[in-house]
PDB file of C-alpha atoms in Angstrom:
ATOM      1  CA  MET A1300      16.411   4.917  17.650  1.00 69.00           C
ATOM      2  CA  GLU A1301      15.638   8.158  15.819  1.00 89.00           C
ATOM      3  CA  PHE A1302      13.076   7.939  13.007  1.00 90.00           C
ATOM      4  CA  GLU A1303      15.205   9.796  10.446  1.00 93.00           C
ATOM      5  CA  VAL A1304      18.044   7.295  10.930  1.00 93.00           C
ATOM      6  CA  ILE A1305      15.621   4.378  10.555  1.00 93.00           C
ATOM      7  CA  TYR A1306      14.111   5.912   7.414  1.00 95.00           C
ATOM      8  CA  LYS A1307      17.489   6.478   5.740  1.00 95.00           C
ATOM      9  CA  GLU A1308      18.767   3.025   6.668  1.00 96.00           C
ATOM     10  CA  TYR A1309      15.702   1.006   5.665  1.00 96.00           C
ATOM     11  CA  TRP A1310      13.960   2.932   2.863  1.00 96.00           C
ATOM     12  CA  GLY A1311      15.753   1.115   0.028  1.00 96.00           C
ATOM     13  CA  LYS A1312      15.265  -2.315   1.558  1.00 97.00           C
ATOM     14  CA  ILE A1313      11.575  -1.758   2.235  1.00 96.00           C
ATOM     15  CA  PHE A1314      11.028  -0.323  -1.237  1.00 97.00           C
ATOM     16  CA  ARG A1315      12.636  -3.421  -2.812  1.00 97.00           C
ATOM     17  CA  LEU A1316      10.441  -5.657  -0.654  1.00 96.00           C
ATOM     18  CA  CYS A1317       7.336  -3.810  -1.852  1.00 96.00           C
ATOM     19  CA  MET A1318       8.503  -4.011  -5.480  1.00 95.00           C
ATOM     20  CA  GLY A1319       8.822  -7.766  -5.036  1.00 95.00           C
ATOM     21  CA  TYR A1320       5.156  -7.955  -4.096  1.00 92.00           C
ATOM     22  CA  VAL A1321       3.606  -5.613  -6.665  1.00 91.00           C
ATOM     23  CA  ASN A1322       6.202  -5.020  -9.418  1.00 90.00           C
ATOM     24  CA  ASP A1323       4.833  -1.494  -9.896  1.00 91.00           C
ATOM     25  CA  TYR A1324       7.229   1.369  -9.121  1.00 95.00           C
ATOM     26  CA  ASN A1325       4.639   3.955  -8.061  1.00 94.00           C
ATOM     27  CA  LEU A1326       2.551   1.524  -6.029  1.00 93.00           C
ATOM     28  CA  ALA A1327       5.690   0.178  -4.334  1.00 94.00           C
ATOM     29  CA  GLN A1328       6.702   3.729  -3.396  1.00 96.00           C
ATOM     30  CA  ASP A1329       3.254   4.358  -1.906  1.00 94.00           C
ATOM     31  CA  MET A1330       3.368   1.098   0.023  1.00 95.00           C
ATOM     32  CA  ALA A1331       6.861   1.808   1.361  1.00 96.00           C
ATOM     33  CA  GLN A1332       5.736   5.292   2.386  1.00 96.00           C
ATOM     34  CA  ASP A1333       2.693   3.833   4.152  1.00 95.00           C
ATOM     35  CA  THR A1334       5.039   1.447   5.957  1.00 96.00           C
ATOM     36  CA  PHE A1335       7.158   4.294   7.264  1.00 96.00           C
ATOM     37  CA  ILE A1336       4.107   6.251   8.338  1.00 95.00           C
ATOM     38  CA  LYS A1337       3.112   3.257  10.465  1.00 95.00           C
ATOM     39  CA  VAL A1338       6.672   2.892  11.778  1.00 95.00           C
ATOM     40  CA  TRP A1339       6.688   6.584  12.752  1.00 94.00           C
ATOM     41  CA  GLN A1340       3.273   6.326  14.415  1.00 94.00           C
ATOM     42  CA  HIS A1341       4.153   3.201  16.420  1.00 93.00           C
ATOM     43  CA  LEU A1342       7.849   3.803  17.126  1.00 92.00           C
ATOM     44  CA  PRO A1343       7.170   5.034  20.687  1.00 90.00           C
ATOM     45  CA  ALA A1344       5.443   1.701  21.408  1.00 89.00           C
ATOM     46  CA  PHE A1345       8.337  -0.402  20.051  1.00 89.00           C
ATOM     47  CA  ARG A1346       9.603  -2.435  23.005  1.00 86.00           C
ATOM     48  CA  ASN A1347      12.933  -3.700  21.620  1.00 84.00           C
ATOM     49  CA  GLU A1348      11.795  -7.296  22.124  1.00 85.00           C
ATOM     50  CA  ALA A1349      12.814  -7.987  18.530  1.00 85.00           C
ATOM     51  CA  ASN A1350      15.355  -6.441  16.234  1.00 92.00           C
ATOM     52  CA  ILE A1351      13.999  -3.188  14.793  1.00 93.00           C
ATOM     53  CA  SER A1352      14.629  -4.441  11.254  1.00 94.00           C
ATOM     54  CA  THR A1353      12.439  -7.485  11.929  1.00 94.00           C
ATOM     55  CA  TRP A1354       9.688  -5.215  13.207  1.00 94.00           C
ATOM     56  CA  ILE A1355       9.896  -2.873  10.190  1.00 95.00           C
ATOM     57  CA  PHE A1356       9.941  -5.747   7.699  1.00 96.00           C
ATOM     58  CA  ARG A1357       6.885  -7.304   9.380  1.00 95.00           C
ATOM     59  CA  ILE A1358       5.006  -4.000   9.080  1.00 95.00           C
ATOM     60  CA  ALA A1359       5.998  -3.754   5.404  1.00 96.00           C
ATOM     61  CA  THR A1360       5.056  -7.360   4.660  1.00 96.00           C
ATOM     62  CA  ASN A1361       1.648  -7.000   6.313  1.00 95.00           C
ATOM     63  CA  ASN A1362       1.100  -3.753   4.436  1.00 94.00           C
ATOM     64  CA  CYS A1363       1.954  -5.406   1.089  1.00 93.00           C
ATOM     65  CA  LEU A1364      -0.261  -8.406   1.771  1.00 94.00           C
ATOM     66  CA  ARG A1365      -3.186  -6.134   2.677  1.00 92.00           C
ATOM     67  CA  GLN A1366      -2.696  -4.193  -0.561  1.00 89.00           C
ATOM     68  CA  LEU A1367      -2.712  -7.403  -2.623  1.00 88.00           C
ATOM     69  CA  GLU A1368      -5.851  -8.513  -0.799  1.00 88.00           C
ATOM     70  CA  ARG A1369      -7.560  -5.204  -1.659  1.00 85.00           C
ATOM     71  CA  GLN A1370      -6.582  -5.551  -5.311  1.00 80.00           C
ATOM     72  CA  GLN A1371      -8.020  -9.060  -5.489  1.00 79.00           C
ATOM     73  CA  ARG A1372     -11.335  -7.867  -4.055  1.00 75.00           C
ATOM     74  CA  ILE A1373     -11.658  -5.304  -6.809  1.00 69.00           C
ATOM     75  CA  VAL A1374     -12.447  -7.372  -9.854  1.00 62.00           C
ATOM     76  CA  SER A1375     -11.372  -5.608 -12.989  1.00 61.00           C
ATOM     77  CA  THR A1376     -13.201  -6.510 -16.148  1.00 64.00           C
ATOM     78  CA  GLU A1377     -12.878  -5.156 -19.611  1.00 68.00           C
ATOM     79  CA  LEU A1378     -15.980  -4.402 -21.571  1.00 61.00           C
ATOM     80  CA  SER A1379     -16.210  -5.616 -25.105  1.00 64.00           C
ATOM     81  CA  VAL A1380     -15.909  -2.941 -27.770  1.00 66.00           C
ATOM     82  CA  ASP A1381     -18.779  -4.664 -29.596  1.00 68.00           C
ATOM     83  CA  LEU A1382     -21.440  -3.772 -27.047  1.00 61.00           C
ATOM     84  CA  PRO A1383     -24.495  -2.211 -28.663  1.00 66.00           C
ATOM     85  CA  GLU A1384     -25.362   1.306 -27.611  1.00 67.00           C
ATOM     86  CA  GLU A1385     -28.588   1.612 -25.710  1.00 66.00           C
ATOM     87  CA  GLU A1386     -30.618   4.721 -25.302  1.00 68.00           C
ATOM     88  CA  VAL A1387     -30.436   6.000 -21.761  1.00 62.00           C
ATOM     89  CA  VAL A1388     -33.821   7.055 -20.480  1.00 62.00           C
ATOM     90  CA  ASP A1389     -33.844   9.486 -17.624  1.00 62.00           C
ATOM     91  CA  ILE A1390     -37.124   8.963 -15.805  1.00 62.00           C
ATOM     92  CA  TYR A1391     -36.816  12.354 -14.123  1.00 63.00           C
ATOM     93  CA  LEU A1392     -36.694  14.251 -17.422  1.00 62.00           C
ATOM     94  CA  GLU A1393     -39.757  12.558 -18.909  1.00 55.00           C
ATOM     95  CA  LYS A1394     -42.268  14.239 -16.591  1.00 52.00           C
TER      96      LYS A1394
END
């Protein structure tokens, strides 16, 4: 199957799948694009042992799960606005 046909047929479905995982329009677009990059790279190796849609959705799902895993590893914390200012001492300038 030609990549352009696959892209046109599955872009919307893959984008909606990604939106379901992250609920962030821009991130979902990036994840869907990453999915299709992988599909394009590995299309010659696709052996037709499964339906192509199953294969594409598995790539997308794995991609989304990896992204969520990365986000969980990066712990985001907010600093309190009440933190006292401390003087920064540059040991290299004090010589």
